[in-house]
Amino acid sequence: RPASPRATWRRVRRASRMAVGGLLVGALAAPGPAAGASVTWVASATHKVRPGDPVGTSTAASLAAARNEFEAFQVVVVGPANGVSVSASDLQGPRTIGGVVLYREALIDLANASASDGATGRFPDALVPDVDDVVGEKRNAFPFDVPAGESRAVWVEVLVPPDAPAGTYQGSVTVHSAQGEVVVPVSLTVWDFALPSTASLKSTFGLSYGTLPAGHGVSGDEFSRLRARYSQLGLDHRISLSKFDDGNVDIGHFDTWFGPLMDGTASTRLPGARLTTLQYMGGPGALAAWVQHCKAKGWFERLFDYTCDEPPATCSWSDIPARRAVVKAADPSFRTLVTTMIDEADAQGVASSIDIMVPVINFLRAPADADPYAPFLAGSPLRELWLYQSCMSHGCGGSAEGWPSTMIDASAVRSRAMEWMSFQRGATGELYWETTFAYSHDAWANQWDFTGNGDGTLFYPGTPARIGGATHIPVASIRLKMIREGMEDYEYLKRVADLGDPGLATQLAAALFPNAQAADVSVDALMAARAQLAARIVELSGGTVVPPGDGGVPSGDGGLTPGAGDAGVAASDGSVPVGPSGPDGATTGRPDSQGGAGAASLMGGCQAAGTSSAMSLLFLVGLLPWSAGRARRVGR
């Protein structure tokens, strides 16, 4: 029987409040806790839950993801709670999805703020696994206690299998403690497309020899085995740790320990994932041998020489042509990489000696700042533009706000923003200088380096003494998870462009991140853009439209809240506005505060972009936001 107009309106209003994107949590109103009782609530992955944060109201989780994509959320326990452990069921739907991985979020106490928009005190960062996803050993994530009045979070992560049918899957997460059990319902919508196991955006993230022994105390073959585990976990976060600095540059040694990472046969969770780059480490005398070997193996196009870093700091400008000549003598197609800007390279007359030019993101503040690189890129098919972050993101000891950042005390979304900016600027790769620098001291207690918390460190040393088990492994940080989210966002943008709608991908990215110092955007707006990209992929590829699972609207914990008024309503060109959080244009709130207005309406934008009735259906069932709201900047 047709629904009454009033019932239809109620349904549309509920749909307008439903979750979009990776995780948006269902706001089932929770009764106020009894005095002294523990409370469990749910937060999005892009939200750093600190011990003193306000208690959220969401008690259910609703995820949406492509096939072969990771998605996560957080279950937060508010004390007092004793002997806390967490378990997860399989997700049941068109098939069974298992392998949900659980992590306890360890806290690190920061004595200094990384920047003027940073903070001191305790932050979550290291993710101690229950059963690790590197070698599969049981670790000491559980049980743990939560003091009265404080919060502790558990990271819950699922990898959608590459062959999972599109549809809705249901399961649960159960929190066990001396105070009782709490069951958190989980709904997963699998979209009808898959992400590649190997990242489309190339990367080279550093991992130097000197830091690892200090963190793990291993040597010989065990050290090489450990080094391979780091790259294995890197690939499962869609980054390439391509500097194989383990003290042995012999080609045979490389093949034995690291060849599977190049071939896509390592024990990664992403099937067939392989390194996108390989930094040459063999020294001048072995160049020709490495070229020959890499060509025979099919690796040569990924091989590059890190010719100079930030000249003239580490080499003089005049060194670059001479170094290039040595590399090109081994093979004219052997690529050289230099971290510099085009104006400096041109001024010093060395641009023609560089194949991969890597400027710092701060000097490509707006997408148009990449235009001067067009003549450079057109000069040779070997040439590429990559981007990198430096301490400029947190001021290098001065004052900086809003840039993409991997600092512990920066908002989570800022660690996810870099890849959106790479897409906007036409960059094909990303460089990060180091990932374990803090191992030279106790990374679990102190990551203050180069006036930033976590500058050069994205992992923690997972020693048996620290995390249990018998095997040394790398432990991922929340910041590394956010980089993976950004890499997956890049895949959405690229897929829409490749399928024939680059305009929509560009509009959405530009609306979210109009310049590189606007990285601290609303998570709601980001998720709305991501959902719009997903819907467009499904439409352009002729896939099946899947209505999302039921969910509501949490307030203050990373979900969508229906907005009042017309501030931030989407423009008719399909963009997602990112407006200020207050009438004076100032940003307000604590790090990752997601309360207040939700994502703006995208209905008019989709219609203007030429989408079909399939997109309109997605609005009606709630996969994309329907009601107008205001997209908030998130500040300190």
XYZ file of C-alpha atoms in Angstrom:
636
model
C 0.000 0.000 0.000
C 1.450 3.418 -0.905
C 2.784 5.316 2.097
C 1.013 8.457 3.204
C 2.667 11.821 2.392
C 3.555 12.265 6.053
C 5.126 8.782 6.236
C 7.016 9.443 3.021
C 8.358 12.721 4.402
C 9.471 11.000 7.596
C 11.282 8.410 5.502
C 13.016 11.078 3.415
C 14.034 12.980 6.552
C 15.485 9.809 8.024
C 17.280 9.078 4.774
C 18.777 12.560 4.806
C 20.393 11.793 8.119
C 21.835 8.405 7.187
C 25.524 7.746 7.110
C 27.668 8.222 4.025
C 31.217 7.236 3.102
C 33.601 4.965 4.944
C 32.123 4.928 8.425
C 29.344 7.027 9.656
C 27.878 5.755 12.840
C 24.235 5.197 13.719
C 22.915 7.401 16.451
C 20.629 5.245 18.484
C 19.841 7.361 21.500
C 21.591 5.860 24.482
C 20.170 6.311 27.940
C 22.266 8.273 30.377
C 24.665 6.047 32.323
C 24.065 5.236 35.931
C 26.560 6.779 38.320
C 29.805 4.826 38.249
C 28.777 2.592 35.325
C 30.893 2.165 32.207
C 29.608 3.372 28.826
C 30.342 2.158 25.308
C 29.876 4.295 22.216
C 31.045 4.340 18.599
C 33.252 6.852 16.732
C 34.400 7.143 13.156
C 37.941 6.170 12.196
C 38.760 9.775 11.255
C 38.474 10.959 14.852
C 41.211 10.814 17.482
C 39.494 9.803 20.713
C 41.392 11.346 23.641
C 40.928 10.209 27.259
C 38.928 13.251 28.309
C 36.718 13.599 25.241
C 32.962 14.025 25.713
C 30.939 10.824 25.598
C 29.266 10.225 22.246
C 25.753 8.916 21.715
C 26.274 6.502 18.817
C 25.773 2.847 19.660
C 25.866 1.237 16.195
C 28.329 1.313 13.302
C 27.512 1.592 9.605
C 30.330 1.162 7.090
C 30.441 1.506 3.321
C 33.345 0.345 1.171
C 34.378 -0.984 -2.188
C 35.620 -4.503 -2.650
C 39.282 -4.941 -1.701
C 39.106 -1.903 0.558
C 39.788 -1.484 4.266
C 37.292 0.317 6.473
C 37.387 0.887 10.210
C 35.557 2.398 13.143
C 36.248 2.785 16.852
C 34.475 1.364 19.877
C 35.027 3.652 22.852
C 34.794 2.457 26.459
C 34.291 5.053 29.188
C 35.448 4.078 32.658
C 35.319 2.767 35.181
C 35.772 -0.535 33.352
C 37.962 -3.478 34.336
C 39.299 -6.381 32.328
C 38.069 -4.996 29.017
C 38.348 -7.178 25.929
C 36.587 -7.034 22.575
C 35.449 -9.684 20.112
C 33.940 -9.401 16.639
C 31.604 -11.650 14.690
C 31.811 -12.372 10.992
C 29.650 -10.180 8.781
C 26.781 -12.044 7.147
C 25.189 -11.037 3.857
C 25.433 -12.275 0.279
C 28.434 -14.203 1.633
C 30.388 -14.312 4.897
C 33.075 -11.697 5.474
C 35.449 -12.652 8.270
C 38.857 -11.575 9.428
C 37.813 -8.498 11.405
C 40.982 -7.218 13.103
C 40.927 -5.545 16.521
C 43.504 -3.178 17.997
C 43.896 -1.461 21.335
C 44.760 2.194 20.848
C 47.826 2.991 22.956
C 48.244 6.510 24.300
C 51.326 8.687 24.035
C 51.773 11.734 26.296
C 52.958 14.774 24.351
C 54.959 17.347 26.274
C 55.067 19.871 23.418
C 52.643 20.946 20.719
C 53.826 20.390 17.152
C 52.484 23.731 15.963
C 50.280 26.619 16.971
C 47.265 24.446 16.164
C 48.681 21.410 17.978
C 48.167 20.299 21.567
C 49.839 18.647 24.537
C 48.645 15.750 26.660
C 47.633 12.202 25.810
C 46.761 11.171 22.253
C 45.944 7.763 20.742
C 48.381 6.637 18.062
C 49.930 3.135 18.219
C 47.538 0.306 17.345
C 48.416 -2.802 19.365
C 46.765 -5.787 17.638
C 44.777 -8.524 19.314
C 45.988 -10.991 16.669
C 48.480 -9.223 14.440
C 48.026 -8.913 10.690
C 51.713 -9.473 9.889
C 52.520 -12.980 11.187
C 49.218 -13.858 12.858
C 50.314 -14.109 16.492
C 48.180 -13.377 19.532
C 49.340 -10.151 21.200
C 48.547 -8.352 24.463
C 45.959 -5.818 23.287
C 43.444 -7.240 25.779
C 42.449 -7.089 28.553
C 42.868 -3.511 29.742
C 41.323 -1.240 32.372
C 39.753 2.175 31.939
C 39.910 4.639 34.847
C 36.727 6.355 35.952
C 35.848 9.334 33.816
C 38.323 8.475 31.048
C 37.887 6.942 27.594
C 39.841 4.243 25.765
C 39.222 3.260 22.163
C 39.454 -0.023 20.271
C 40.078 0.142 16.533
C 37.883 -2.277 14.533
C 38.955 -2.917 10.950
C 37.546 -5.016 8.125
C 38.984 -5.789 4.689
C 36.276 -6.406 2.114
C 37.314 -9.453 0.020
C 37.996 -8.743 -3.668
C 35.204 -11.129 -4.698
C 32.575 -10.066 -2.143
C 29.205 -9.514 -3.853
C 27.731 -6.060 -3.570
C 25.113 -5.807 -0.863
C 24.531 -5.269 2.824
C 26.280 -7.310 5.520
C 25.459 -7.463 9.226
C 27.481 -8.422 12.277
C 28.444 -7.213 15.709
C 31.272 -6.278 18.039
C 31.006 -7.215 21.709
C 32.734 -5.397 24.546
C 33.404 -7.646 27.549
C 34.325 -6.327 30.993
C 33.767 -6.939 34.671
C 30.905 -4.453 34.402
C 29.091 -6.608 31.827
C 28.805 -6.984 28.047
C 27.752 -4.487 25.399
C 26.907 -5.552 21.840
C 27.530 -3.023 19.053
C 25.595 -3.752 15.823
C 27.651 -3.384 12.643
C 26.323 -2.885 9.124
C 28.553 -2.922 6.034
C 27.448 -1.799 2.574
C 29.707 -3.198 -0.158
C 29.694 -1.073 -3.285
C 29.798 -2.742 -6.677
C 33.388 -2.009 -7.662
C 36.842 -3.018 -6.439
C 40.046 -1.149 -5.624
C 43.384 -2.407 -6.978
C 45.733 -4.100 -4.518
C 48.678 -2.054 -5.769
C 48.270 1.675 -5.269
C 47.756 3.781 -8.386
C 49.577 6.671 -6.701
C 53.258 5.750 -6.506
C 55.117 6.301 -3.264
C 58.508 5.997 -1.671
C 58.535 6.136 2.122
C 61.907 5.964 3.837
C 63.097 3.215 6.168
C 66.752 3.602 7.097
C 68.980 0.930 8.563
C 70.156 2.923 11.553
C 66.787 3.240 13.263
C 65.523 -0.338 13.153
C 68.226 -2.095 15.218
C 67.749 0.464 17.982
C 64.050 -0.331 18.106
C 64.214 -4.123 17.834
C 67.730 -5.289 18.701
C 67.877 -7.912 15.945
C 70.593 -8.581 13.358
C 71.590 -10.809 10.452
C 68.906 -12.726 8.595
C 66.375 -11.909 11.300
C 66.930 -8.233 10.616
C 66.332 -8.705 6.866
C 63.235 -10.744 7.655
C 61.999 -7.949 9.910
C 62.766 -5.364 7.241
C 60.594 -7.328 4.812
C 57.766 -7.387 7.365
C 57.819 -3.601 7.479
C 57.393 -3.387 3.713
C 54.694 -6.064 3.891
C 52.692 -3.986 6.357
C 53.438 -0.895 4.272
C 51.878 -2.536 1.210
C 48.781 -3.328 3.253
C 48.603 0.411 3.876
C 49.108 1.062 0.146
C 52.547 2.657 0.544
C 55.944 1.507 -0.708
C 58.837 1.363 1.756
C 61.225 1.211 -1.161
C 64.561 2.118 0.448
C 66.018 -1.316 1.225
C 68.751 -0.262 3.589
C 69.523 -3.422 5.578
C 73.299 -3.355 5.237
C 73.568 -5.733 2.273
C 73.243 -4.411 -1.284
C 73.978 -7.717 -3.035
C 71.463 -8.471 -5.784
C 71.030 -12.068 -4.685
C 70.365 -10.969 -1.111
C 67.754 -8.514 -2.360
C 65.998 -11.195 -4.395
C 65.869 -13.586 -1.444
C 64.386 -11.208 1.099
C 62.654 -8.497 -0.880
C 61.957 -9.917 -4.343
C 58.442 -11.094 -3.350
C 57.561 -7.506 -2.433
C 58.434 -6.446 -5.963
C 56.685 -9.396 -7.599
C 53.473 -9.236 -5.616
C 53.972 -12.624 -3.969
C 54.608 -11.471 -0.388
C 52.148 -12.416 2.380
C 50.097 -9.260 2.122
C 46.428 -9.043 3.015
C 45.860 -7.176 -0.246
C 46.302 -10.028 -2.745
C 49.102 -9.419 -5.233
C 50.101 -6.023 -3.806
C 53.541 -4.983 -4.990
C 55.912 -2.086 -4.481
C 55.345 0.852 -6.792
C 58.973 2.068 -6.584
C 62.471 0.804 -5.827
C 65.159 3.196 -4.629
C 68.602 2.230 -5.920
C 70.995 1.453 -3.043
C 73.879 -0.355 -4.759
C 76.497 2.378 -5.161
C 78.049 3.725 -8.388
C 79.896 0.513 -9.291
C 76.798 -1.688 -9.430
C 74.506 0.516 -11.493
C 74.770 -1.479 -14.721
C 74.293 -4.804 -12.968
C 71.181 -3.576 -11.186
C 69.736 -2.171 -14.395
C 70.264 -5.474 -16.175
C 68.784 -7.459 -13.296
C 65.758 -5.200 -12.882
C 65.017 -5.352 -16.592
C 65.146 -9.151 -16.498
C 62.769 -9.172 -13.535
C 60.364 -6.601 -14.974
C 61.204 -4.096 -12.230
C 63.142 -1.482 -14.173
C 60.334 1.033 -14.640
C 60.022 1.230 -10.843
C 63.769 1.733 -10.238
C 64.999 5.261 -9.529
C 68.108 6.986 -8.213
C 67.646 9.446 -5.331
C 70.109 11.845 -6.919
C 69.893 14.711 -4.414
C 67.717 15.728 -1.490
C 66.839 19.400 -1.091
C 69.814 21.020 -2.831
C 71.929 22.851 -1.835
C 71.469 21.392 1.681
C 72.777 17.898 0.864
C 74.585 18.499 -2.438
C 75.564 21.474 -4.516
C 73.520 22.303 -7.594
C 76.529 21.577 -9.775
C 76.640 17.992 -8.442
C 73.310 17.086 -9.994
C 74.317 17.002 -13.721
C 77.431 14.980 -12.869
C 75.438 12.463 -10.826
C 72.854 12.249 -13.588
C 75.569 11.435 -16.118
C 76.701 8.442 -14.040
C 73.136 7.142 -13.743
C 72.351 7.631 -17.432
C 75.567 5.857 -18.447
C 74.043 2.713 -16.960
C 70.856 3.234 -18.956
C 69.338 6.375 -20.512
C 65.940 5.467 -19.044
C 67.223 5.112 -15.477
C 65.315 7.847 -13.637
C 66.808 10.492 -11.367
C 64.878 12.028 -8.468
C 65.520 15.375 -6.803
C 63.425 17.101 -4.130
C 63.233 20.691 -5.347
C 60.955 23.230 -7.004
C 60.814 24.014 -10.700
C 61.747 27.674 -10.298
C 64.922 26.796 -8.387
C 65.829 23.981 -10.793
C 65.377 26.309 -13.764
C 67.345 29.085 -12.106
C 70.243 26.702 -11.444
C 70.058 25.158 -14.920
C 69.495 21.595 -13.667
C 65.867 20.882 -14.596
C 66.989 18.846 -17.603
C 68.992 16.594 -15.256
C 65.908 15.613 -13.263
C 63.335 13.000 -14.218
C 61.231 12.939 -11.046
C 60.851 16.375 -9.488
C 59.459 16.429 -5.962
C 58.457 19.833 -4.549
C 57.186 20.254 -1.000
C 53.392 20.612 -0.856
C 53.682 24.058 0.776
C 55.026 25.479 -2.491
C 52.103 24.082 -4.464
C 49.577 25.719 -2.209
C 46.871 25.983 -4.876
C 46.262 23.488 -7.706
C 47.233 26.154 -10.235
C 50.705 26.253 -8.676
C 51.362 22.979 -10.501
C 50.959 24.693 -13.906
C 54.621 25.800 -14.143
C 55.584 22.123 -14.084
C 53.739 21.440 -17.338
C 56.668 22.386 -19.629
C 59.009 20.266 -17.490
C 56.714 17.241 -17.710
C 56.265 17.684 -21.458
C 60.026 17.603 -21.999
C 60.429 13.834 -21.590
C 58.190 10.759 -21.162
C 60.375 9.802 -18.193
C 59.415 12.872 -16.195
C 56.982 12.894 -13.306
C 55.791 15.265 -10.621
C 55.667 13.857 -7.078
C 54.949 15.706 -3.833
C 56.260 15.508 -0.281
C 55.695 16.881 3.200
C 58.395 18.427 5.329
C 58.526 20.040 8.762
C 56.975 23.068 7.054
C 53.624 21.386 7.737
C 54.110 22.166 11.420
C 56.338 25.218 11.017
C 59.816 23.739 11.525
C 59.777 25.306 14.966
C 57.767 28.331 13.895
C 54.057 28.754 13.361
C 52.042 26.798 10.806
C 48.401 25.791 10.646
C 46.157 23.761 8.412
C 48.660 21.988 6.134
C 48.581 18.242 5.435
C 50.373 16.719 8.391
C 51.398 13.398 9.882
C 51.849 14.826 13.373
C 50.225 12.983 16.270
C 48.545 16.152 17.552
C 47.155 17.161 14.165
C 43.631 16.129 13.274
C 43.237 12.745 11.607
C 41.792 14.235 8.433
C 45.022 16.193 7.841
C 46.870 12.883 7.496
C 44.284 11.881 4.884
C 44.386 15.079 2.812
C 47.683 14.755 0.923
C 46.387 12.305 -1.666
C 43.421 14.512 -2.573
C 45.905 17.300 -3.238
C 48.127 15.010 -5.299
C 45.154 14.247 -7.542
C 44.306 17.935 -7.930
C 47.861 18.839 -8.930
C 48.403 15.954 -11.338
C 51.104 14.392 -9.166
C 51.799 10.710 -9.779
C 53.770 9.949 -6.623
C 54.346 10.813 -2.979
C 57.588 10.850 -0.996
C 58.060 10.779 2.768
C 61.543 10.957 4.197
C 61.435 8.385 7.034
C 59.035 6.140 8.946
C 60.939 4.928 12.053
C 63.123 7.878 13.052
C 61.932 7.905 16.694
C 63.330 4.379 17.174
C 66.604 6.103 18.057
C 64.869 6.835 21.377
C 61.754 5.223 22.878
C 59.110 5.728 20.203
C 56.381 4.512 22.546
C 57.088 7.354 24.983
C 58.511 10.178 22.876
C 58.210 11.120 19.204
C 59.322 14.723 19.514
C 61.658 15.210 16.548
C 62.287 18.257 14.367
C 59.817 20.271 16.492
C 56.984 17.875 15.693
C 55.368 14.871 17.342
C 55.915 12.026 14.905
C 57.984 13.781 12.233
C 59.647 10.859 10.457
C 57.851 8.099 12.378
C 54.721 6.234 11.264
C 55.396 2.857 12.928
C 56.164 1.619 16.428
C 58.612 -1.200 17.225
C 56.430 -4.201 17.974
C 58.796 -6.146 20.194
C 57.552 -9.205 22.119
C 58.470 -7.424 25.341
C 56.112 -4.591 24.438
C 53.185 -6.245 22.637
C 53.495 -9.929 23.550
C 53.890 -12.849 21.174
C 57.210 -14.264 20.042
C 57.993 -12.388 16.827
C 59.169 -8.833 16.175
C 56.763 -6.936 13.924
C 55.987 -3.338 12.963
C 53.014 -1.742 14.711
C 50.964 0.718 12.664
C 49.924 4.150 13.868
C 46.545 5.785 13.405
C 48.356 8.251 11.146
C 49.455 5.419 8.860
C 45.840 4.243 8.709
C 44.805 7.738 7.649
C 47.403 7.769 4.872
C 45.882 4.521 3.632
C 42.443 6.151 3.731
C 43.841 8.960 1.600
C 45.361 6.480 -0.855
C 41.976 4.776 -1.139
C 40.282 8.148 -1.632
C 42.741 8.757 -4.474
C 41.585 5.510 -6.102
C 37.995 6.794 -6.041
C 39.019 10.083 -7.644
C 41.126 8.369 -10.293
C 38.432 5.820 -11.094
C 35.803 8.508 -11.695
C 38.245 10.377 -13.935
C 39.259 7.232 -15.826
C 35.608 6.289 -16.380
C 34.969 9.604 -18.107
C 33.983 12.205 -15.513
C 37.212 13.964 -14.486
C 35.248 17.162 -13.979
C 33.301 15.761 -11.042
C 36.444 14.358 -9.390
C 38.245 17.672 -9.802
C 35.282 19.696 -8.528
C 34.861 17.592 -5.413
C 38.566 17.650 -4.575
C 38.842 21.395 -5.188
C 35.763 22.151 -3.102
C 37.084 20.164 -0.157
C 40.678 21.353 -0.406
C 40.792 24.686 -2.260
C 44.392 25.121 -1.177
C 47.008 23.120 0.675
C 46.576 25.092 3.879
C 42.917 24.058 4.076
C 43.571 20.425 5.002
C 41.541 20.497 8.218
C 38.145 20.056 6.579
C 34.970 18.569 7.980
C 35.018 14.790 8.010
C 31.320 14.876 7.125
C 32.045 16.819 3.939
C 34.894 14.492 3.008
C 32.707 11.428 3.490
C 29.898 12.988 1.481
C 32.306 13.624 -1.407
C 33.614 10.086 -1.145
C 30.097 8.672 -1.295
C 29.310 10.809 -4.322
C 32.413 9.463 -6.047
C 31.393 5.897 -5.205
C 27.901 6.401 -6.595
C 29.313 7.878 -9.791
C 31.694 4.919 -10.196
C 28.818 2.479 -9.827
C 26.758 4.425 -12.354
C 29.516 4.834 -14.946
C 30.561 1.195 -14.686
C 27.012 -0.141 -14.861
C 27.163 -1.690 -11.408
C 24.421 -2.599 -8.999
C 23.063 0.148 -6.763
C 22.971 -1.067 -3.158
C 20.887 0.800 -0.567
C 22.864 1.392 2.625
C 22.095 -0.290 5.920
C 19.929 1.460 8.452
C 21.646 4.125 10.494
C 20.900 7.395 12.154
C 22.696 10.562 13.014
C 25.201 10.777 15.828
C 26.137 14.133 17.258
C 29.654 15.085 18.198
C 31.431 11.868 17.220
C 32.074 12.011 13.534
C 28.683 11.392 11.952
C 26.237 13.611 10.134
C 23.973 16.007 11.927
C 21.201 17.677 9.902
C 21.931 21.354 9.559
C 19.689 24.355 9.914
C 19.502 27.204 7.464
C 21.177 27.366 4.082
C 24.804 27.988 5.014
C 27.047 25.751 2.973
C 24.400 24.460 0.554
C 26.047 22.738 -2.378
C 26.475 24.746 -5.527
C 24.852 23.638 -8.761
C 28.222 22.689 -10.207
C 28.446 19.568 -8.059
C 30.887 20.926 -5.529
C 30.932 20.222 -1.817
C 31.348 23.523 0.026
C 33.677 23.807 2.963
C 32.588 26.765 5.019
C 33.769 28.332 8.255
C 32.484 27.035 11.548
C 31.288 30.354 12.871
C 29.890 33.677 11.674
C 33.280 35.336 12.049
C 34.950 32.731 9.830
C 37.109 31.376 12.628
C 37.590 27.680 13.171
C 36.602 26.385 16.564
C 36.506 23.204 18.597
C 38.860 20.498 19.754
C 40.887 18.326 17.357
C 38.562 16.173 15.258
C 35.436 17.598 16.834
C 32.655 16.576 14.488
C 29.646 18.023 16.228
C 27.354 20.596 14.698
C 26.164 20.853 11.138
C 26.453 18.021 8.693
C 27.464 17.734 5.069
C 25.710 19.882 2.515
C 23.143 18.763 -0.008
C 24.606 17.417 -3.225
C 21.344 16.835 -5.092
C 21.631 19.803 -7.399
C 25.298 19.121 -8.063
C 24.721 15.558 -9.178
C 21.948 16.597 -11.527
C 24.091 19.367 -12.960
C 26.943 16.922 -13.466
C 24.729 14.849 -15.697
C 24.125 11.871 -13.434
C 21.166 9.622 -14.093
C 18.232 8.322 -12.110
C 20.558 5.832 -10.401
C 22.199 8.739 -8.579
C 18.826 10.162 -7.612
C 17.927 6.787 -6.141
C 21.017 6.926 -3.987
C 19.860 10.234 -2.554
C 16.432 8.856 -1.764
C 17.721 5.770 0.045
C 20.199 7.842 2.003
C 23.581 6.820 0.571
C 24.182 10.461 -0.230
C 23.039 13.349 1.985
C 19.744 14.944 0.973
C 19.105 17.769 3.385
C 21.018 21.008 3.290
C 23.536 21.655 5.998
C 26.758 23.447 6.603
C 30.123 21.790 6.042
C 32.374 22.749 8.911
C 36.042 23.399 9.028
C 37.541 21.577 11.951
C 39.967 23.591 14.020
C 41.712 23.565 17.288
